Coordinates of C-alpha atoms in Angstrom, one line a residue:
M1474 CA 110.7 20.5 75.0
L1475 CA 111.0 19.6 71.3
R1476 CA 108.4 22.2 70.5
R1477 CA 110.4 24.9 72.4
R1478 CA 113.6 23.9 70.5
L1479 CA 111.8 24.2 67.2
L1480 CA 110.4 27.6 68.2
L1481 CA 113.9 28.9 69.2
H1482 CA 115.4 27.8 65.9
L1483 CA 112.6 29.4 63.9
L1484 CA 112.3 32.6 66.0
P1485 CA 115.2 34.5 64.2
F1486 CA 113.6 33.6 60.9
V1487 CA 110.3 34.9 62.0
A1488 CA 111.9 38.1 63.5
M1489 CA 113.6 38.7 60.2
L1490 CA 110.4 38.4 58.3
V1491 CA 108.5 40.7 60.7
G1492 CA 111.3 43.3 60.6
T1493 CA 111.5 43.2 56.8
G1494 CA 107.7 43.5 56.6
L1495 CA 107.6 46.5 59.0
Y1496 CA 110.3 48.3 57.1
A1497 CA 108.6 47.6 53.8
M1498 CA 105.4 49.0 55.2
M1499 CA 107.2 52.1 56.2
L1500 CA 108.7 52.5 52.7
F1501 CA 105.3 52.0 51.2
S1502 CA 103.9 54.7 53.5
R1503 CA 106.7 57.1 52.3
L1504 CA 105.9 56.2 48.7
T1505 CA 102.2 56.9 49.3
T1506 CA 103.0 60.2 50.9
T1507 CA 105.4 61.2 48.1
V1508 CA 102.9 60.3 45.4
D1509 CA 100.1 62.1 47.2
T1510 CA 102.2 65.2 47.5
A1511 CA 103.7 65.2 44.1
V1512 CA 100.8 63.9 42.0
A1513 CA 97.7 65.0 43.9
R1514 CA 98.6 68.4 45.4
N1515 CA 101.0 69.6 42.6
Y1516 CA 98.6 68.4 39.9
R1517 CA 95.8 70.3 41.7
S1518 CA 98.0 73.5 41.8
V1519 CA 98.7 73.1 38.0
V1520 CA 95.0 72.7 37.2
T1521 CA 94.1 75.6 39.4
A1522 CA 96.7 77.9 37.8
Q1523 CA 95.5 77.0 34.4
Q1524 CA 91.9 77.8 35.4
M1525 CA 92.9 81.2 36.9
L1526 CA 94.8 82.0 33.6
L1527 CA 91.6 81.4 31.7
A1528 CA 89.7 83.6 34.1
L1529 CA 92.3 86.4 33.7
A1530 CA 91.8 86.1 29.9
E1531 CA 88.1 86.6 30.4
F1532 CA 88.9 89.6 32.7
D1533 CA 91.0 91.2 30.0
R1534 CA 88.3 90.9 27.4
E1535 CA 85.6 92.2 29.6
A1536 CA 87.8 95.1 30.9
W1537 CA 88.7 96.1 27.3
A1538 CA 85.0 96.2 26.4
G1539 CA 84.5 99.2 28.8
G1540 CA 81.5 100.5 30.7
A1541 CA 78.9 98.8 32.8
V1542 CA 76.3 96.7 31.0
E1543 CA 73.9 94.3 32.7
G1544 CA 75.0 91.2 30.7
R1545 CA 78.7 92.0 30.8
D1546 CA 78.6 92.6 34.6
R1547 CA 77.0 89.2 35.1
K1548 CA 79.7 87.5 33.1
L1549 CA 82.4 89.4 34.8
S1550 CA 81.0 88.4 38.2
E1551 CA 81.1 84.8 37.2
H1552 CA 84.7 85.0 36.1
R1553 CA 85.7 86.7 39.3
K1554 CA 84.0 83.9 41.4
R1555 CA 85.8 81.3 39.4
F1556 CA 89.2 83.1 39.8
E1557 CA 88.6 83.7 43.5
A1558 CA 87.7 80.0 44.0
G1559 CA 90.9 79.0 42.3
L1560 CA 92.9 81.5 44.3
E1561 CA 91.4 80.1 47.5
I1562 CA 92.4 76.6 46.6
Q1563 CA 95.9 77.7 45.6
L1564 CA 96.4 79.6 48.9
G1565 CA 95.5 76.4 50.8
N1566 CA 97.6 74.1 48.6
T1567 CA 101.1 75.3 49.3
S1568 CA 103.5 72.3 49.0
Q1569 CA 106.7 73.6 47.3
P1570 CA 109.4 76.0 48.6
G1571 CA 108.7 79.6 47.4
E1572 CA 105.1 78.8 46.5
K1573 CA 103.8 80.6 49.5
E1574 CA 105.4 83.9 48.5
L1575 CA 104.1 83.5 44.9
N1576 CA 100.6 82.9 46.3
E1577 CA 100.8 86.0 48.4
Q1578 CA 102.0 88.1 45.5
L1579 CA 99.2 86.7 43.4
A1580 CA 96.6 87.7 46.0
A1581 CA 98.1 91.3 46.1
D1582 CA 98.2 91.6 42.4
Y1583 CA 94.6 90.4 42.2
Q1584 CA 93.5 93.1 44.6
A1585 CA 95.2 95.7 42.5
L1586 CA 93.7 94.3 39.4
T1587 CA 90.2 94.5 41.0
N1588 CA 90.8 98.2 41.9
A1589 CA 91.9 98.9 38.4
L1590 CA 88.8 97.2 37.0
G1591 CA 86.7 99.4 39.3
S1592 CA 88.4 102.6 38.0
I1593 CA 87.7 101.5 34.4
R1594 CA 84.1 100.9 35.1
S1595 CA 83.6 104.2 37.0
A1596 CA 85.3 106.4 34.2
R1597 CA 82.9 108.7 32.4
D1598 CA 84.3 108.7 28.9
A1599 CA 86.2 106.2 26.7
E1600 CA 89.5 108.1 26.9
S1601 CA 89.6 107.8 30.7
R1602 CA 88.7 104.1 30.5
H1603 CA 91.4 103.5 28.0
R1604 CA 94.0 105.3 30.1
F1605 CA 93.0 103.3 33.3
Y1606 CA 93.2 100.1 31.2
E1607 CA 96.7 100.9 29.9
Q1608 CA 98.2 102.3 33.0
Q1609 CA 96.7 100.2 35.8
F1610 CA 94.8 97.1 34.6
T1611 CA 97.3 95.8 32.0
P1612 CA 100.5 95.9 34.2
N1613 CA 98.7 94.1 37.0
L1614 CA 97.3 91.6 34.6
L1615 CA 100.7 90.8 33.2
R1616 CA 102.2 90.4 36.6
M1617 CA 99.5 88.0 37.6
K1618 CA 100.1 85.9 34.5
L1619 CA 103.8 85.9 35.2
V1620 CA 103.2 84.7 38.8
L1621 CA 100.7 82.1 37.7
D1622 CA 103.2 80.9 35.1
K1623 CA 105.9 80.6 37.8
I1624 CA 103.4 78.6 40.0
L1625 CA 102.6 76.4 37.1
R1626 CA 106.2 75.7 36.2
L1627 CA 107.1 75.1 39.9
N1628 CA 104.5 72.4 40.4
Q1629 CA 105.3 70.8 37.0
R1630 CA 108.9 70.5 38.0
A1631 CA 107.8 69.0 41.3
I1632 CA 105.8 66.4 39.5
L1633 CA 108.7 65.5 37.3
A1634 CA 111.0 65.3 40.3
T1635 CA 108.6 62.8 41.9
S1636 CA 109.8 60.0 39.5
G1637 CA 113.3 60.3 40.9
K1638 CA 112.0 60.0 44.5
I1639 CA 109.9 57.0 43.6
R1640 CA 113.0 55.5 41.9
D1641 CA 115.0 56.1 45.0
I1642 CA 112.3 54.5 47.2
T1643 CA 112.0 51.5 44.9
R1644 CA 115.8 51.1 44.9
D1645 CA 115.7 51.1 48.7
M1646 CA 112.9 48.5 48.8
R1647 CA 114.7 46.3 46.3
R1648 CA 117.9 46.4 48.4
L1649 CA 115.8 45.7 51.5
M1650 CA 114.1 42.7 49.8
V1651 CA 117.4 41.3 48.5
T1652 CA 119.1 41.7 51.9
G1653 CA 116.0 40.2 53.6
L1654 CA 116.1 37.2 51.3
V1655 CA 119.8 36.6 51.7
V1656 CA 119.4 36.8 55.5
A1657 CA 116.3 34.6 55.5
L1658 CA 118.2 32.1 53.3
A1659 CA 121.1 32.1 55.7
I1660 CA 118.8 31.7 58.6
S1661 CA 116.9 28.9 56.8
I1662 CA 120.1 27.0 56.0
Y1663 CA 121.2 27.3 59.6
A1664 CA 117.8 26.3 61.0
S1665 CA 117.7 23.3 58.6
Y1666 CA 121.1 22.2 59.7
Q1667 CA 120.1 22.5 63.3
L1668 CA 116.8 20.7 62.7
S1669 CA 118.5 17.9 60.8
R1670 CA 121.0 17.6 63.7
F1671 CA 118.5 17.7 66.5
V1672 CA 115.4 16.3 64.9
L1673 CA 115.9 14.5 61.6
R1674 CA 119.0 12.5 62.6
P1675 CA 117.3 10.8 65.6
I1676 CA 114.2 10.1 63.4
Q1677 CA 116.4 8.6 60.7
Q1678 CA 118.0 6.4 63.3
V1679 CA 114.6 5.2 64.4
T1680 CA 113.6 4.7 60.8
R1681 CA 116.6 2.5 60.0
A1682 CA 116.1 0.5 63.2
T1683 CA 112.4 0.1 62.3
R1684 CA 113.3 -1.1 58.8
G1685 CA 115.7 -3.6 60.5
L1686 CA 112.8 -4.9 62.7
G1687 CA 110.7 -5.3 59.6
E1688 CA 113.4 -7.4 58.0
G1689 CA 113.5 -9.7 61.1
N1690 CA 116.6 -8.2 62.8
L1691 CA 115.3 -7.7 66.3
D1692 CA 118.7 -6.8 67.8
Q1693 CA 118.1 -3.1 67.1
T1694 CA 118.7 -0.3 69.6
V1695 CA 118.5 3.4 69.2
P1696 CA 120.8 5.8 71.2
V1697 CA 119.0 8.1 73.6
L1698 CA 120.5 11.6 72.9
S1699 CA 118.0 13.9 74.7
R1700 CA 115.2 13.9 77.2
D1701 CA 112.6 15.5 75.0
E1702 CA 110.0 13.8 72.8
L1703 CA 112.7 12.3 70.6
G1704 CA 114.4 10.8 73.5
E1705 CA 111.1 9.3 74.7
L1706 CA 110.6 7.9 71.2
A1707 CA 114.0 6.2 71.3
V1708 CA 113.3 4.8 74.8
A1709 CA 109.9 3.5 73.6
F1710 CA 111.5 1.9 70.5
N1711 CA 114.2 0.2 72.6
R1712 CA 111.5 -1.2 74.9
L1713 CA 109.5 -2.4 71.9
A1714 CA 112.5 -4.1 70.4
A1715 CA 113.2 -5.9 73.8
Q1716 CA 109.6 -7.0 74.0
L1717 CA 109.7 -8.3 70.4
R1718 CA 112.9 -10.3 71.2
E1719 CA 111.2 -11.8 74.2
Y1720 CA 108.0 -12.6 72.1
R1721 CA 110.1 -14.1 69.3
Q1722 CA 111.8 -16.4 71.8
S1723 CA 108.6 -17.5 73.3
T1724 CA 106.9 -17.8 69.9
T1725 CA 109.7 -19.8 68.5
D1726 CA 109.5 -22.2 71.4
E1727 CA 105.7 -22.5 70.9
I1728 CA 106.1 -22.9 67.2
V1729 CA 108.6 -25.7 67.6
R1730 CA 106.3 -27.4 70.1
L1731 CA 103.3 -27.0 67.9
H1732 CA 105.3 -28.2 64.9
R1733 CA 106.3 -31.4 66.7
T1734 CA 102.8 -31.9 67.9
M1735 CA 101.4 -31.5 64.4
E1736 CA 104.0 -33.8 62.9
T1737 CA 103.2 -36.4 65.6
T1738 CA 99.5 -36.0 65.0
L1739 CA 99.8 -36.3 61.2
A1740 CA 102.1 -39.3 61.5
S1741 CA 99.5 -41.1 63.6
F1742 CA 97.0 -41.0 60.8
P1743 CA 97.1 -44.1 58.6
D1744 CA 95.4 -42.2 55.7
P1745 CA 97.5 -40.0 53.4
I1746 CA 97.2 -36.3 54.2
F1747 CA 98.6 -33.5 52.0
V1748 CA 98.7 -29.8 53.0
L1749 CA 98.7 -27.5 50.0
N1750 CA 99.4 -23.7 49.8
K1751 CA 97.4 -21.1 47.9
E1752 CA 99.2 -22.1 44.7
A1753 CA 98.1 -25.7 45.1
R1754 CA 101.7 -26.9 45.8
I1755 CA 102.4 -29.5 48.5
E1756 CA 103.9 -27.9 51.6
L1757 CA 103.4 -30.7 54.1
S1758 CA 102.5 -34.4 54.2
N1759 CA 102.4 -37.2 56.7
P1760 CA 104.4 -40.5 56.3
A1761 CA 101.4 -42.2 54.6
A1762 CA 101.2 -39.4 52.1
G1763 CA 105.0 -39.5 51.6
A1764 CA 104.9 -43.2 50.8
L1765 CA 102.0 -42.6 48.3
A1766 CA 103.8 -39.7 46.7
M1767 CA 106.9 -41.9 46.3
C1768 CA 104.9 -44.7 44.6
L1769 CA 103.1 -42.2 42.3
K1770 CA 106.3 -40.2 41.7
L1771 CA 104.7 -36.9 42.6
E1772 CA 106.8 -33.8 42.3
G1773 CA 105.2 -31.1 44.4
C1774 CA 101.7 -31.6 43.0
L1775 CA 98.9 -34.0 43.4
P1776 CA 97.6 -36.3 40.6
D1777 CA 95.6 -34.5 37.9
R1778 CA 92.1 -35.3 39.3
L1779 CA 93.0 -34.4 42.9
Q1780 CA 94.9 -31.3 41.7
T1781 CA 91.8 -30.1 39.8
I1782 CA 89.6 -30.7 42.9
A1783 CA 92.1 -28.8 45.1
Q1784 CA 92.3 -25.9 42.7
R1785 CA 88.5 -25.7 42.5
T1786 CA 88.3 -25.7 46.3
L1787 CA 90.9 -22.9 46.5
A1788 CA 88.9 -20.9 44.0
S1789 CA 85.5 -21.4 45.6
G1790 CA 86.6 -21.4 49.2
E1791 CA 84.1 -24.3 49.9
N1792 CA 85.0 -27.7 51.4
Y1793 CA 84.8 -30.7 49.1
L1794 CA 83.1 -33.4 51.1
P1795 CA 81.7 -36.3 48.9
H1796 CA 79.7 -39.1 50.6
S1797 CA 79.4 -41.6 47.8
F1798 CA 81.8 -44.0 46.1
D1799 CA 81.3 -42.1 42.8
A1800 CA 84.1 -39.7 43.9
V1801 CA 86.6 -42.5 44.7
V1802 CA 90.0 -42.4 43.0
C1803 CA 92.0 -45.6 42.4
Y1804 CA 95.8 -45.8 42.3
R1805 CA 98.1 -48.8 42.1
V1806 CA 100.3 -48.9 45.2
E1807 CA 102.9 -51.7 45.7
G1808 CA 101.3 -53.8 42.9
A1809 CA 97.8 -53.6 44.3
E1810 CA 94.8 -51.3 43.5
K1811 CA 93.8 -49.1 46.3
F1812 CA 90.7 -46.9 46.4
F1813 CA 90.7 -43.5 48.2
L1814 CA 87.8 -41.2 48.9
P1815 CA 89.3 -37.6 48.7
R1816 CA 88.0 -34.9 51.0
V1817 CA 89.4 -31.3 50.7
L1818 CA 89.2 -29.0 53.7
T1819 CA 89.9 -25.3 53.5
M1820 CA 92.4 -23.7 56.0
R1821 CA 91.8 -20.1 57.1
D1822 CA 93.5 -17.7 59.4
K1823 CA 92.0 -15.6 62.2
Q1824 CA 90.8 -13.0 59.7
D1825 CA 89.0 -15.8 57.8
A1826 CA 91.5 -15.5 54.9
L1827 CA 92.1 -18.7 52.9
F1828 CA 95.7 -19.7 52.9
G1829 CA 95.6 -23.3 51.8
V1830 CA 93.8 -26.6 51.8
A1831 CA 94.2 -30.1 53.4
V1832 CA 93.6 -33.1 51.2
V1833 CA 92.7 -36.2 53.1
L1834 CA 92.6 -39.5 51.2
Y1835 CA 90.5 -42.0 53.1
D1836 CA 91.4 -45.6 52.2
V1837 CA 88.1 -47.1 51.3
T1838 CA 89.5 -50.2 49.5
R1839 CA 88.0 -52.6 52.1
F1840 CA 84.6 -50.7 52.0
R1841 CA 84.7 -50.7 48.2
L1842 CA 85.2 -54.5 48.1
L1843 CA 82.5 -54.9 50.7
D1844 CA 80.1 -52.7 48.6
A1845 CA 81.0 -54.6 45.5
A1846 CA 80.4 -57.9 47.4
K1847 CA 77.1 -56.5 48.7
N1848 CA 76.0 -55.5 45.2
D1849 CA 77.0 -58.9 43.8
L1850 CA 75.1 -60.6 46.6
V1851 CA 72.0 -58.5 46.0
A1852 CA 72.2 -59.1 42.2
T1853 CA 72.7 -62.9 42.8
V1854 CA 69.9 -63.2 45.3
S1855 CA 67.6 -61.1 43.2
H1856 CA 68.4 -63.2 40.1
E1857 CA 67.9 -66.4 42.0
L1858 CA 64.6 -65.3 43.5
K1859 CA 63.3 -63.9 40.3
S1860 CA 62.9 -67.4 38.6
P1861 CA 60.9 -69.1 41.4
L1862 CA 58.9 -65.9 41.9
T1863 CA 58.0 -65.9 38.3
S1864 CA 56.8 -69.5 38.6
V1865 CA 54.7 -68.6 41.6
R1866 CA 53.2 -65.6 39.7
M1867 CA 52.4 -68.0 36.7
A1868 CA 50.8 -70.5 39.1
L1869 CA 48.7 -67.8 40.7
H1870 CA 47.7 -66.5 37.3
I1871 CA 46.6 -70.0 36.2
L1872 CA 44.5 -70.3 39.4
L1873 CA 42.8 -67.0 38.8
E1874 CA 41.9 -68.1 35.2
R1875 CA 40.3 -71.2 36.8
T1876 CA 42.1 -73.5 34.4
V1877 CA 42.6 -76.2 37.1
G1878 CA 39.2 -75.7 38.6
A1879 CA 36.8 -73.2 40.2
L1880 CA 37.7 -71.1 43.2
S1881 CA 35.4 -69.9 46.0
P1882 CA 35.1 -66.2 46.5
K1883 CA 37.3 -66.3 49.6
Q1884 CA 40.0 -68.4 47.7
E1885 CA 39.9 -66.0 44.8
D1886 CA 40.5 -63.0 47.1
L1887 CA 43.5 -64.7 48.7
V1888 CA 44.9 -65.7 45.3
Q1889 CA 44.4 -62.2 44.0
T1890 CA 46.2 -60.7 47.0
A1891 CA 49.1 -63.2 46.6
R1892 CA 49.3 -62.3 42.9
N1893 CA 49.5 -58.5 43.6
D1894 CA 52.2 -59.1 46.3
T1895 CA 54.1 -61.3 43.8
E1896 CA 53.9 -58.5 41.1
R1897 CA 55.3 -56.0 43.7
L1898 CA 58.1 -58.3 44.7
L1899 CA 59.0 -58.8 41.0
R1900 CA 59.1 -55.1 40.5
I1901 CA 61.4 -54.7 43.5
L1902 CA 63.7 -57.5 42.2
N1903 CA 63.8 -55.9 38.8
D1904 CA 64.7 -52.6 40.3
L1905 CA 67.4 -54.2 42.4
L1906 CA 68.9 -55.9 39.4
D1907 CA 68.8 -52.7 37.4
L1908 CA 70.5 -50.8 40.2
A1909 CA 73.2 -53.4 40.6
R1910 CA 74.0 -53.3 36.9
L1911 CA 74.1 -49.5 36.9
E1912 CA 76.3 -49.3 40.0
G1913 CA 78.6 -52.0 38.5
G1914 CA 79.0 -49.9 35.3
N1915 CA 77.5 -52.6 33.1
A1916 CA 74.7 -50.5 31.7
E1917 CA 75.1 -50.0 28.0
L1918 CA 73.7 -46.7 26.7
H1919 CA 72.4 -46.4 23.1
R1920 CA 72.7 -42.6 22.8
E1921 CA 71.0 -40.4 20.2
N1922 CA 70.5 -36.7 19.8
V1923 CA 67.0 -35.6 21.0
T1924 CA 65.6 -32.1 21.3
P1925 CA 64.3 -31.1 24.7
A1926 CA 60.9 -30.4 23.2
E1927 CA 60.7 -33.9 21.7
L1928 CA 61.9 -35.5 25.0
V1929 CA 59.3 -33.6 27.0
E1930 CA 56.6 -34.7 24.6
E1931 CA 57.6 -38.3 25.0
I1932 CA 57.6 -37.9 28.8
V1933 CA 54.1 -36.4 28.7
S1934 CA 52.7 -39.0 26.4
G1935 CA 54.1 -41.8 28.7
A1936 CA 52.8 -40.3 31.9
A1937 CA 49.5 -38.7 30.9
E1938 CA 47.4 -41.8 31.6
S1939 CA 48.8 -42.4 35.1
V1940 CA 48.6 -38.6 36.0
A1941 CA 45.0 -38.4 34.8
A1942 CA 44.1 -41.6 36.7
K1943 CA 45.0 -39.8 40.0
G1944 CA 42.9 -36.7 39.1
L1945 CA 46.0 -34.5 38.5
R1946 CA 46.8 -32.0 35.8
L1947 CA 50.0 -32.2 33.7
A1948 CA 51.6 -29.0 32.3
T1949 CA 54.8 -28.3 30.4
V1950 CA 57.1 -25.3 29.8
V1951 CA 59.9 -25.6 27.2
E1952 CA 62.0 -22.5 26.7
P1953 CA 62.9 -21.9 23.0
G1954 CA 66.4 -22.2 21.6
L1955 CA 67.5 -25.1 23.8
P1956 CA 70.3 -27.4 22.3
A1957 CA 69.7 -31.1 21.7
V1958 CA 70.9 -33.6 24.3
S1959 CA 72.5 -37.0 23.7
V1960 CA 70.6 -39.6 25.7
D1961 CA 69.4 -43.2 25.7
R1962 CA 65.7 -42.7 25.1
Q1963 CA 64.6 -45.8 27.0
R1964 CA 66.7 -45.3 30.1
I1965 CA 66.2 -41.5 30.3
S1966 CA 62.4 -42.2 30.0
H1967 CA 62.8 -44.5 33.0
V1968 CA 64.4 -41.6 34.9
F1969 CA 61.5 -39.2 34.3
S1970 CA 59.0 -42.0 34.9
N1971 CA 60.4 -42.4 38.4
L1972 CA 60.4 -38.6 39.0
I1973 CA 56.8 -38.3 37.8
S1974 CA 55.7 -41.3 39.9
N1975 CA 57.3 -39.6 42.9
A1976 CA 55.4 -36.4 42.1
I1977 CA 52.1 -38.3 41.7
K1978 CA 52.5 -39.9 45.1
H1979 CA 53.0 -36.6 46.9
S1980 CA 50.6 -34.3 44.9
P1981 CA 47.3 -33.4 46.5
P1982 CA 44.0 -34.2 44.7
G1983 CA 43.4 -31.8 41.8
G1984 CA 47.0 -30.6 41.9
Q1985 CA 49.3 -29.9 39.0
I1986 CA 52.6 -31.5 37.9
L1987 CA 54.8 -29.2 35.9
I1988 CA 57.5 -30.4 33.5
R1989 CA 60.0 -27.6 32.7
A1990 CA 63.0 -27.5 30.3
E1991 CA 65.3 -24.5 30.6
P1992 CA 69.0 -23.7 29.9
A1993 CA 71.6 -24.4 32.6
E1994 CA 75.2 -23.4 33.1
D1995 CA 78.0 -24.9 30.9
H1996 CA 75.7 -25.1 27.8
S1997 CA 73.5 -27.8 29.5
V1998 CA 69.7 -28.3 29.7
Q1999 CA 67.8 -28.7 33.0
F2000 CA 64.6 -30.7 33.1
S2001 CA 62.5 -30.3 36.2
V2002 CA 59.4 -32.2 37.5
C2003 CA 57.6 -29.9 40.0
D2004 CA 54.7 -31.0 42.3
E2005 CA 52.5 -29.2 44.8
G2006 CA 53.0 -31.6 47.6
P2007 CA 54.2 -31.1 51.2
G2008 CA 57.8 -30.5 50.1
I2009 CA 61.1 -32.0 51.4
P2010 CA 63.0 -30.5 54.4
E2011 CA 66.4 -29.2 53.5
R2012 CA 68.2 -31.7 55.7
Y2013 CA 67.0 -34.6 53.6
H2014 CA 67.9 -33.1 50.2
T2015 CA 71.1 -35.1 50.0
R2016 CA 69.5 -38.4 51.1
V2017 CA 66.3 -38.6 48.9
F2018 CA 68.3 -40.4 46.2
E2019 CA 69.7 -43.1 48.6
R2020 CA 68.4 -46.6 48.3
F2021 CA 65.4 -47.5 50.5
F2022 CA 65.3 -43.9 51.9
R2023 CA 61.9 -42.3 52.6
V2024 CA 61.4 -38.9 54.1
P2025 CA 60.2 -39.3 57.7
G2026 CA 56.6 -38.4 58.3
Q2027 CA 55.4 -39.0 54.8
A2028 CA 53.2 -41.9 53.7
R2029 CA 55.4 -44.9 52.7
H2030 CA 54.7 -45.9 49.1
G2031 CA 57.1 -48.2 47.3
A2032 CA 60.5 -49.6 48.3
G2033 CA 62.5 -46.3 47.9
L2034 CA 64.5 -47.5 44.9
G2035 CA 63.0 -45.3 42.1
L2036 CA 65.0 -42.2 42.8
S2037 CA 68.2 -44.2 43.4
I2038 CA 67.8 -45.8 39.9
A2039 CA 67.1 -42.3 38.4
R2040 CA 70.3 -41.1 40.0
E2041 CA 72.4 -44.0 38.6
I2042 CA 71.0 -43.5 35.1
T2043 CA 71.7 -39.8 35.2
V2044 CA 75.2 -40.4 36.4
A2045 CA 75.7 -42.9 33.6
H2046 CA 74.7 -40.0 31.2
R2047 CA 77.4 -37.9 32.9
G2048 CA 74.6 -35.6 34.2
R2049 CA 73.6 -34.6 37.7
I2050 CA 70.3 -34.9 39.6
G2051 CA 69.1 -32.9 42.6
V2052 CA 66.1 -31.3 44.4
H2053 CA 64.8 -27.8 45.1
S2054 CA 62.2 -27.8 47.8
A2055 CA 60.9 -26.3 51.0
P2056 CA 58.3 -27.6 53.5
G2057 CA 54.8 -26.7 52.3
R2058 CA 56.0 -25.3 48.9
G2059 CA 56.2 -28.5 46.9
A2060 CA 59.3 -30.2 45.4
A2061 CA 61.2 -29.7 42.1
L2062 CA 63.3 -32.8 41.2
Y2063 CA 65.7 -31.8 38.4
V2064 CA 68.0 -33.5 36.0
V2065 CA 70.8 -31.6 34.2
L2066 CA 72.0 -33.1 30.9
A2067 CA 74.9 -31.8 28.8
A2068 CA 74.2 -30.7 25.2
S2069 CA 75.2 -33.0 22.4
E2070 CA 78.5 -32.3 20.7
A2071 CA 76.8 -31.8 17.3
T2072 CA 75.1 -28.7 18.7

C-alpha cells in the first residue's frame, strides 16, 4: 500500500518528464528536417548551379572556336556530360517555391542551346558559324546563366533563412524546458510535501520514540495513522515498547533479588572482598572490606601494592593467584598486625569482555604465625641436633682412624656406613638451617658487580670435577653485551651448585649439561642450566621448588631441599627462578637476575 501511494505521488512527475521528453524529441526532429532541407539540399543546389555555370563557360569557349575537330569534340562532350549530370541533380532537388519552374526553363534553354551548338558545327563557312553563334547560341547561353543565377540566389536565401527557423525552434525548446522545469519543480514540491506528510512524519515519530527508548524512557507509544507498512511499523513498535516495559519490570525484580543475594553472600565471607571496575576504582565491598577500608582510610582505591596488582591484572586479563607467603601483605588493623594473601580474579561478561576484578584478601595471620613457629621449631631442632650429631661424627671418625684400637672388617664397614649416614644428616640439617634463615629474612648478602661471563666461569670451575666424575660433558654459551649483575658470589654460587647437582642426578650417562647466559626482559640477565634428562611434566613446574618435593616416578636422591634453598636465595637477590621442560626433552632450570645499577 505504501508503494502504491508513493507511485501515485510520483506518477504526475514522471508523466511530466515523459511528455517534455516526447515534445523535445519532436522539436529535435523538426530541427533535423529543417537543417537537412536548408543546409543539405539547398547547399547541393548551390554547388550544382556553380558547376553548371562553369560548364556553360566551357560551352561558350568551345562554341566560339568553331568547326568540328576531334580533340575539341571530346572536350565538348565531357562538358555536356558534366552539365547534364548537374541538370539531372537539380531537376530532382527541387525544395524551394518557384524552383521547379526555373528548373524547367533551364532544361528548355539547354535544349535550345544544344540545337544552336549543332547549327554552328554544321555551318560550312566561318561567317555562317559566326551568325549562328551571335543569333542563336549567345541569347540562349545568357538566358541559362540568368536562370542559374536565380537558382543560386534562391537557394542561398533559403540557407540564410534557415538560421531564423533554427532560432525559432530553439526558442520553442527553451520555453518548453523552462515550462517543464517549473512544472516539475511544482510537482516535486507538492510530492515532497505529501511524502513528508504521509511517510516522513510517521518515521520521525518512530525515530523520536526510539530515541526515547534508548534513553531509558520505555513509556513511548506511536499513533497508528494508516493501515499500510507505516501503520504496521507503528503497531510493531508499540508492541516492542510494551514487551520492553514488561521485561524491565521482570529484570528489575530479578536484579533486586540478585543484588540482595550477592550482598548476603558477600556479607557472609569473613575475608575482605573488594570489587573494582575497569578503572581500578572500588565499586562494591563486603562488611569486612568496609571495616578494613575504614581502618586504612581508603578513598575509592586500594593500598598502593594491591592497586598495582589489580591494575596489572586488568591490563593482562590473567588472574593473580599466588600460593606462597612471599605475596603476603601486612596491615595494622585495630592495633595488631594482620597478614593477608591477596588473590585477584577477573570478571567477564557473556562476550568474554573484561569489566572488572574482584580482590579477595585471605586472612593468613594464623597460618603465618604457624609457619613462623614451624620454621623456628625446625631451626631450633636442627641446631640442637647438629651439636650431638657432630660429636657422633667425630667419634666415628676416631674409630675409623683406629686411635682407640683396631676394628674388624665387619665393624669397619658398620662404622663407615654410620659415618656416611651421619654426614648426610649433617648436610640435611645445614640445609634446613640455611632455609630457615633465608625464609626468616636473616640472610645478609654481600653484593658486588659481576659480569655474566665471569660468573659462568666460576660456576663451571666449581662444577667441572663433579660433572666429569659422572661421565658428563659441560658446555657454556654466554651471549655478548650482557650487563653486569649485583650478587653475593658465595650464595649465588650455592644456587647454581644446587641446579647443576639436580642436572647431574637426572642426566643420562654421556649426556651434556649446558649453562647459558642470555638477555631477559626489563634489562635483566637469564642464567639457565639445561640437562638431557627425562624432563618434568608441566603440572609439577610450580612444585619443584617446594621443600621435600620430588617428581613422582623419578629416582629419589637427596632430601628435596636444594631447589628450595636456590629459590630462597634467588628471591633474596630480588630475582626469580623457574623451569622450562617437557617430558622426554630434558629440563632447563633458569634464574633471572636484575642488572646492577652501575650498568
